[in-house]
Backbone as JSON Lines, residues from 0, in Angstrom:
{"i":0,"aa":"M","n":[97.66,92.71,113.51],"ca":[97.87,93.8,112.56],"c":[98.04,94.86,113.11]}
{"i":1,"aa":"S","n":[98.95,95.81,112.83],"ca":[98.91,96.97,112.98],"c":[98.03,98.34,112.45]}
{"i":2,"aa":"N","n":[97.32,99.02,113.02],"ca":[96.72,99.81,112.79],"c":[97.24,101.21,113.38]}
{"i":3,"aa":"L","n":[97.97,101.93,112.12],"ca":[98.31,103.57,112.49],"c":[97.3,104.42,112.06]}
{"i":4,"aa":"G","n":[96.13,104.18,111.69],"ca":[95.16,105.4,111.56],"c":[95.52,105.91,110.07]}
{"i":5,"aa":"P","n":[94.41,106.8,109.81],"ca":[94.37,107.45,108.65],"c":[95.55,108.7,108.66]}
{"i":6,"aa":"Y","n":[96.29,108.29,107.69],"ca":[97.04,109.16,106.81],"c":[97.44,109.92,105.75]}
{"i":7,"aa":"T","n":[98.17,110.79,105.56],"ca":[98.76,110.91,104.02],"c":[100.38,110.84,103.72]}
{"i":8,"aa":"Y","n":[101.1,110.09,103.13],"ca":[102.52,110.24,103.39],"c":[103.12,110.25,101.99]}
{"i":9,"aa":"V","n":[104.17,112.04,102.18],"ca":[104.54,112.35,100.86],"c":[106.08,112.45,100.97]}
{"i":10,"aa":"T","n":[106.88,111.71,99.94],"ca":[108.24,111.84,100.1],"c":[109.21,112.45,98.89]}
{"i":11,"aa":"L","n":[109.88,113.02,99.16],"ca":[110.72,113.48,97.74],"c":[112.03,113.2,98.35]}
{"i":12,"aa":"S","n":[112.39,112.58,97.05],"ca":[113.96,111.76,97.2],"c":[115.18,112.37,96.14]}
{"i":13,"aa":"M","n":[115.77,112.84,96.37],"ca":[116.88,113.76,95.37],"c":[118.08,113.28,95.85]}
{"i":14,"aa":"R","n":[118.54,112.74,94.57],"ca":[120.23,112.56,94.72],"c":[121.18,112.81,93.6]}
{"i":15,"aa":"P","n":[122.96,112.89,93.98],"ca":[123.21,113.16,92.53],"c":[122.98,112.64,91.22]}
{"i":16,"aa":"D","n":[122.54,113.12,90.28],"ca":[122.84,113.02,89.12],"c":[121.53,111.89,88.32]}
{"i":17,"aa":"D","n":[120.42,112.32,89.48],"ca":[119.49,111.15,89.31],"c":[118.06,112.21,89.48]}
{"i":18,"aa":"A","n":[117.28,111.45,88.26],"ca":[116.31,112.24,88.11],"c":[115.31,112.63,90.01]}
{"i":19,"aa":"P","n":[114.68,113.4,90.33],"ca":[114.09,113.35,91.8],"c":[112.81,112.19,91.77]}
{"i":20,"aa":"H","n":[112.48,111.64,92.64],"ca":[111.42,110.76,93.14],"c":[110.47,111.2,94.01]}
{"i":21,"aa":"L","n":[109.15,111.71,93.9],"ca":[107.89,111.85,94.77],"c":[107.3,110.5,94.98]}
{"i":22,"aa":"G","n":[107.13,110.43,95.45],"ca":[105.51,109.36,96.21],"c":[104.38,110.3,97.29]}
{"i":23,"aa":"V","n":[103.84,109.49,96.93],"ca":[102.48,109.85,97.63],"c":[101.39,108.74,97.88]}
{"i":24,"aa":"S","n":[101.38,108.57,99.37],"ca":[100.65,107.68,99.65],"c":[99.06,107.97,100.67]}
{"i":25,"aa":"F","n":[98.34,107.46,100.23],"ca":[96.87,108.51,101.02],"c":[96.37,106.93,101.57]}
{"i":26,"aa":"Y","n":[96.31,106.98,102.78],"ca":[95.51,106.23,103.56],"c":[94.58,107.53,104.58]}
{"i":27,"aa":"T","n":[93.7,107.61,103.96],"ca":[92.71,108.49,104.77],"c":[91.25,108.47,103.72]}
{"i":28,"aa":"P","n":[90.49,108.33,105.31],"ca":[89.13,108.83,104.94],"c":[88.15,109.84,104.13]}
{"i":29,"aa":"R","n":[89.47,110.48,104.13],"ca":[88.98,112.28,103.9],"c":[89.97,112.48,102.14]}
{"i":30,"aa":"L","n":[89.95,111.2,101.71],"ca":[90.47,111.04,100.01],"c":[89.17,111.83,99.31]}
{"i":31,"aa":"R","n":[89.76,112.75,98.19],"ca":[88.58,113.18,97.31],"c":[89.01,112.62,95.77]}
{"i":32,"aa":"V","n":[88.4,112.32,95.03],"ca":[88.8,111.73,93.42],"c":[87.96,113.0,92.87]}
{"i":33,"aa":"S","n":[88.6,113.46,92.04],"ca":[87.67,114.11,91.14],"c":[88.56,114.33,89.28]}
{"i":34,"aa":"A","n":[87.35,114.22,88.43],"ca":[88.26,114.23,87.0],"c":[87.49,115.57,86.35]}
{"i":35,"aa":"G","n":[87.8,116.19,85.46],"ca":[87.44,116.89,84.48],"c":[88.16,117.37,83.25]}
{"i":36,"aa":"M","n":[87.38,118.51,82.84],"ca":[88.51,119.06,81.98],"c":[88.3,120.92,82.21]}
{"i":37,"aa":"L","n":[89.85,121.25,81.96],"ca":[90.13,122.13,82.15],"c":[89.7,122.88,81.06]}
{"i":38,"aa":"L","n":[89.02,124.11,80.86],"ca":[88.41,124.58,79.66],"c":[89.37,125.56,78.95]}
{"i":39,"aa":"S","n":[90.32,126.34,80.39],"ca":[91.04,127.54,79.22],"c":[92.43,126.71,78.42]}
{"i":40,"aa":"N","n":[92.35,125.86,78.42],"ca":[93.58,125.36,77.38],"c":[92.87,123.76,77.78]}
{"i":41,"aa":"P","n":[91.8,123.26,76.65],"ca":[91.29,122.29,76.94],"c":[91.83,120.89,76.9]}
{"i":42,"aa":"R","n":[91.65,120.2,78.3],"ca":[92.61,118.93,78.42],"c":[92.06,118.37,79.48]}
{"i":43,"aa":"P","n":[91.42,116.87,79.67],"ca":[91.4,116.31,80.63],"c":[92.18,116.55,81.77]}
{"i":44,"aa":"F","n":[91.84,116.28,83.04],"ca":[92.81,115.93,84.25],"c":[91.67,114.45,85.17]}
{"i":45,"aa":"L","n":[92.5,114.1,85.73],"ca":[92.71,113.61,87.21],"c":[93.1,114.02,88.2]}
{"i":46,"aa":"E","n":[92.81,113.69,89.86],"ca":[92.67,114.72,90.7],"c":[92.57,113.74,91.86]}
{"i":47,"aa":"F","n":[93.52,113.59,92.9],"ca":[93.84,113.2,93.82],"c":[93.99,114.07,94.91]}
{"i":48,"aa":"T","n":[93.15,114.28,96.2],"ca":[93.49,115.36,97.07],"c":[92.81,114.97,98.47]}
{"i":49,"aa":"S","n":[93.79,115.24,99.39],"ca":[93.68,115.24,100.75],"c":[93.97,116.55,101.55]}
{"i":50,"aa":"H","n":[93.66,116.72,102.77],"ca":[93.77,117.78,103.46],"c":[95.68,118.08,103.52]}
{"i":51,"aa":"E","n":[96.24,117.27,103.4],"ca":[97.95,117.36,103.25],"c":[98.63,117.06,101.81]}
{"i":52,"aa":"A","n":[98.22,116.8,101.0],"ca":[98.6,116.66,99.78],"c":[97.59,116.32,98.24]}
{"i":53,"aa":"Q","n":[97.9,117.12,97.37],"ca":[96.85,117.28,96.35],"c":[97.98,116.28,94.79]}
{"i":54,"aa":"V","n":[97.35,115.22,94.17],"ca":[98.22,114.6,93.11],"c":[97.27,114.99,91.73]}
{"i":55,"aa":"H","n":[97.84,115.85,91.01],"ca":[96.97,116.14,89.79],"c":[97.32,115.2,88.1]}
{"i":56,"aa":"I","n":[96.72,114.34,87.51],"ca":[96.81,113.99,86.54],"c":[96.31,114.6,85.5]}
{"i":57,"aa":"S","n":[97.51,115.13,83.89],"ca":[96.5,115.26,82.43],"c":[97.51,114.61,81.06]}
{"i":58,"aa":"T","n":[96.84,115.15,80.78],"ca":[97.65,114.48,78.97],"c":[99.11,115.28,79.23]}
{"i":59,"aa":"T","n":[99.96,114.32,78.1],"ca":[101.2,115.13,78.18],"c":[101.59,116.63,77.54]}
{"i":60,"aa":"G","n":[102.28,116.95,78.25],"ca":[102.67,118.34,77.92],"c":[101.46,119.34,77.42]}
{"i":61,"aa":"A","n":[100.38,119.29,77.93],"ca":[99.26,120.09,77.62],"c":[98.95,120.44,76.37]}
{"i":62,"aa":"G","n":[99.26,119.44,75.46],"ca":[99.06,119.45,74.32],"c":[98.55,118.92,73.71]}
{"i":63,"aa":"R","n":[98.13,118.63,72.17],"ca":[97.29,117.31,72.06],"c":[97.25,116.12,72.71]}
{"i":64,"aa":"V","n":[95.64,115.77,72.98],"ca":[95.71,113.97,72.87],"c":[96.24,113.43,72.28]}
{"i":65,"aa":"T","n":[97.43,112.16,72.52],"ca":[98.24,111.69,72.22],"c":[97.58,109.93,72.18]}
{"i":66,"aa":"D","n":[98.2,108.91,71.1],"ca":[97.61,107.52,71.7],"c":[98.42,107.04,73.56]}
{"i":67,"aa":"A","n":[99.7,107.76,73.46],"ca":[100.42,107.52,75.0],"c":[99.4,107.92,75.84]}
{"i":68,"aa":"D","n":[98.73,109.44,75.93],"ca":[97.94,109.63,76.85],"c":[96.47,108.9,77.32]}
{"i":69,"aa":"L","n":[96.43,108.18,75.76],"ca":[94.73,107.12,75.54],"c":[95.52,105.89,76.57]}
{"i":70,"aa":"A","n":[96.37,105.37,76.2],"ca":[96.83,104.88,76.84],"c":[96.94,104.22,78.2]}
{"i":71,"aa":"T","n":[97.87,105.33,78.68],"ca":[97.85,105.76,80.49],"c":[96.5,106.05,80.75]}
{"i":72,"aa":"A","n":[95.16,106.9,80.16],"ca":[94.53,106.74,80.71],"c":[93.43,105.24,80.69]}
{"i":73,"aa":"R","n":[93.85,104.1,79.93],"ca":[92.92,103.19,80.1],"c":[93.95,102.55,81.37]}
{"i":74,"aa":"E","n":[95.35,102.63,81.12],"ca":[95.67,101.88,82.45],"c":[95.4,102.4,84.19]}
{"i":75,"aa":"I","n":[95.24,103.37,83.8],"ca":[94.62,104.1,85.17],"c":[92.96,103.35,85.32]}
{"i":76,"aa":"F","n":[92.17,103.41,84.22],"ca":[91.34,102.71,84.57],"c":[90.86,101.68,84.78]}
{"i":77,"aa":"N","n":[91.51,100.42,84.29],"ca":[91.97,99.16,84.39],"c":[92.41,98.82,86.14]}
{"i":78,"aa":"A","n":[93.42,100.34,86.58],"ca":[93.72,100.17,87.9],"c":[92.62,99.96,89.01]}
{"i":79,"aa":"A","n":[91.74,101.46,88.49],"ca":[91.17,101.5,89.53],"c":[89.6,100.62,89.52]}
{"i":80,"aa":"A","n":[89.59,99.99,88.11],"ca":[88.1,98.9,88.65],"c":[88.88,97.25,89.39]}
{"i":81,"aa":"R","n":[89.99,97.03,88.94],"ca":[90.88,96.26,89.98],"c":[91.02,96.53,91.55]}
{"i":82,"aa":"Y","n":[91.38,98.25,91.52],"ca":[90.81,98.54,93.49],"c":[89.77,98.64,93.63]}
{"i":83,"aa":"L","n":[88.53,99.01,92.82],"ca":[87.31,98.48,93.31],"c":[86.89,97.25,93.66]}
{"i":84,"aa":"A","n":[87.45,95.91,92.64],"ca":[86.49,94.54,92.83],"c":[87.57,94.57,94.05]}
{"i":85,"aa":"D","n":[88.16,94.48,94.26],"ca":[89.2,93.87,95.24],"c":[88.93,94.84,96.79]}
{"i":86,"aa":"C","n":[88.18,95.75,96.75],"ca":[87.8,96.39,97.86],"c":[86.27,95.72,97.96]}
{"i":87,"aa":"E","n":[86.02,95.69,97.18],"ca":[84.31,94.63,97.36],"c":[84.35,93.64,97.73]}
{"i":88,"aa":"C","n":[85.59,92.82,97.26],"ca":[85.53,91.05,97.4],"c":[86.03,91.25,99.22]}
{"i":89,"aa":"L","n":[87.21,92.18,99.57],"ca":[87.45,92.72,100.69],"c":[86.04,92.86,101.69]}
{"i":90,"aa":"H","n":[85.81,93.8,101.59],"ca":[83.96,94.46,102.3],"c":[83.47,93.56,102.31]}
{"i":91,"aa":"A","n":[83.09,92.2,101.57],"ca":[81.97,91.42,101.79],"c":[82.38,90.5,102.14]}
{"i":92,"aa":"D","n":[83.93,90.19,102.53],"ca":[84.29,88.94,103.32],"c":[84.39,89.65,104.82]}
{"i":93,"aa":"Q","n":[84.92,90.87,104.96],"ca":[84.53,91.26,105.79],"c":[83.8,91.3,107.34]}
{"i":94,"aa":"S","n":[82.58,91.94,106.12],"ca":[81.11,91.76,106.72],"c":[80.49,90.64,106.93]}
{"i":95,"aa":"A","n":[80.68,89.16,106.12],"ca":[80.33,87.97,106.57],"c":[81.23,87.23,108.15]}
{"i":96,"aa":"T","n":[82.49,88.15,108.06],"ca":[82.96,87.82,109.08],"c":[82.38,88.22,110.25]}
{"i":97,"aa":"D","n":[82.32,89.5,110.15],"ca":[81.93,90.22,111.41],"c":[80.45,89.43,111.64]}
{"i":98,"aa":"K","n":[79.48,89.17,110.71],"ca":[78.4,88.47,111.01],"c":[78.49,87.55,111.65]}
{"i":99,"aa":"T","n":[79.49,86.66,111.34],"ca":[79.64,85.03,111.97],"c":[80.26,85.48,113.81]}
{"i":100,"aa":"A","n":[80.89,86.53,113.55],"ca":[81.19,86.44,114.77],"c":[80.0,87.14,115.78]}
{"i":101,"aa":"T","n":[78.96,87.76,115.67],"ca":[77.87,88.38,116.54],"c":[77.12,87.47,116.05]}
{"i":102,"aa":"D","n":[76.74,86.7,115.3],"ca":[75.93,85.66,115.59],"c":[76.6,84.35,116.23]}
{"i":103,"aa":"T","n":[77.66,84.22,116.84],"ca":[78.38,83.52,117.7],"c":[78.33,84.12,118.92]}
{"i":104,"aa":"A","n":[78.36,85.28,119.6],"ca":[78.61,85.81,120.54],"c":[77.36,86.07,120.9]}
{"i":105,"aa":"A","n":[76.38,86.16,120.12],"ca":[74.56,86.02,120.8],"c":[73.88,84.62,121.09]}
């Protein structure tokens, strides 16, 4: 398996007659995730930040919170829960493998 090390990758693709496409990939231990409420124009936000990039997610059009905003927030929550579960599972598997390798070498 190749290990490139930590990085943040940002791309912007623009083609004639198409909407721009922005891609942001975080592969870094320096990733910070935060959420809060903007007070000047009350609305919730979710933010992913590394040294190289920032991604802010908030409600549609900075207006009233809509049913679509709630559906998106639930999708984010469910995806984050799945990400956590997958990370915990892999971490447990890797820890067990490391312990087996250490016990075998001893």
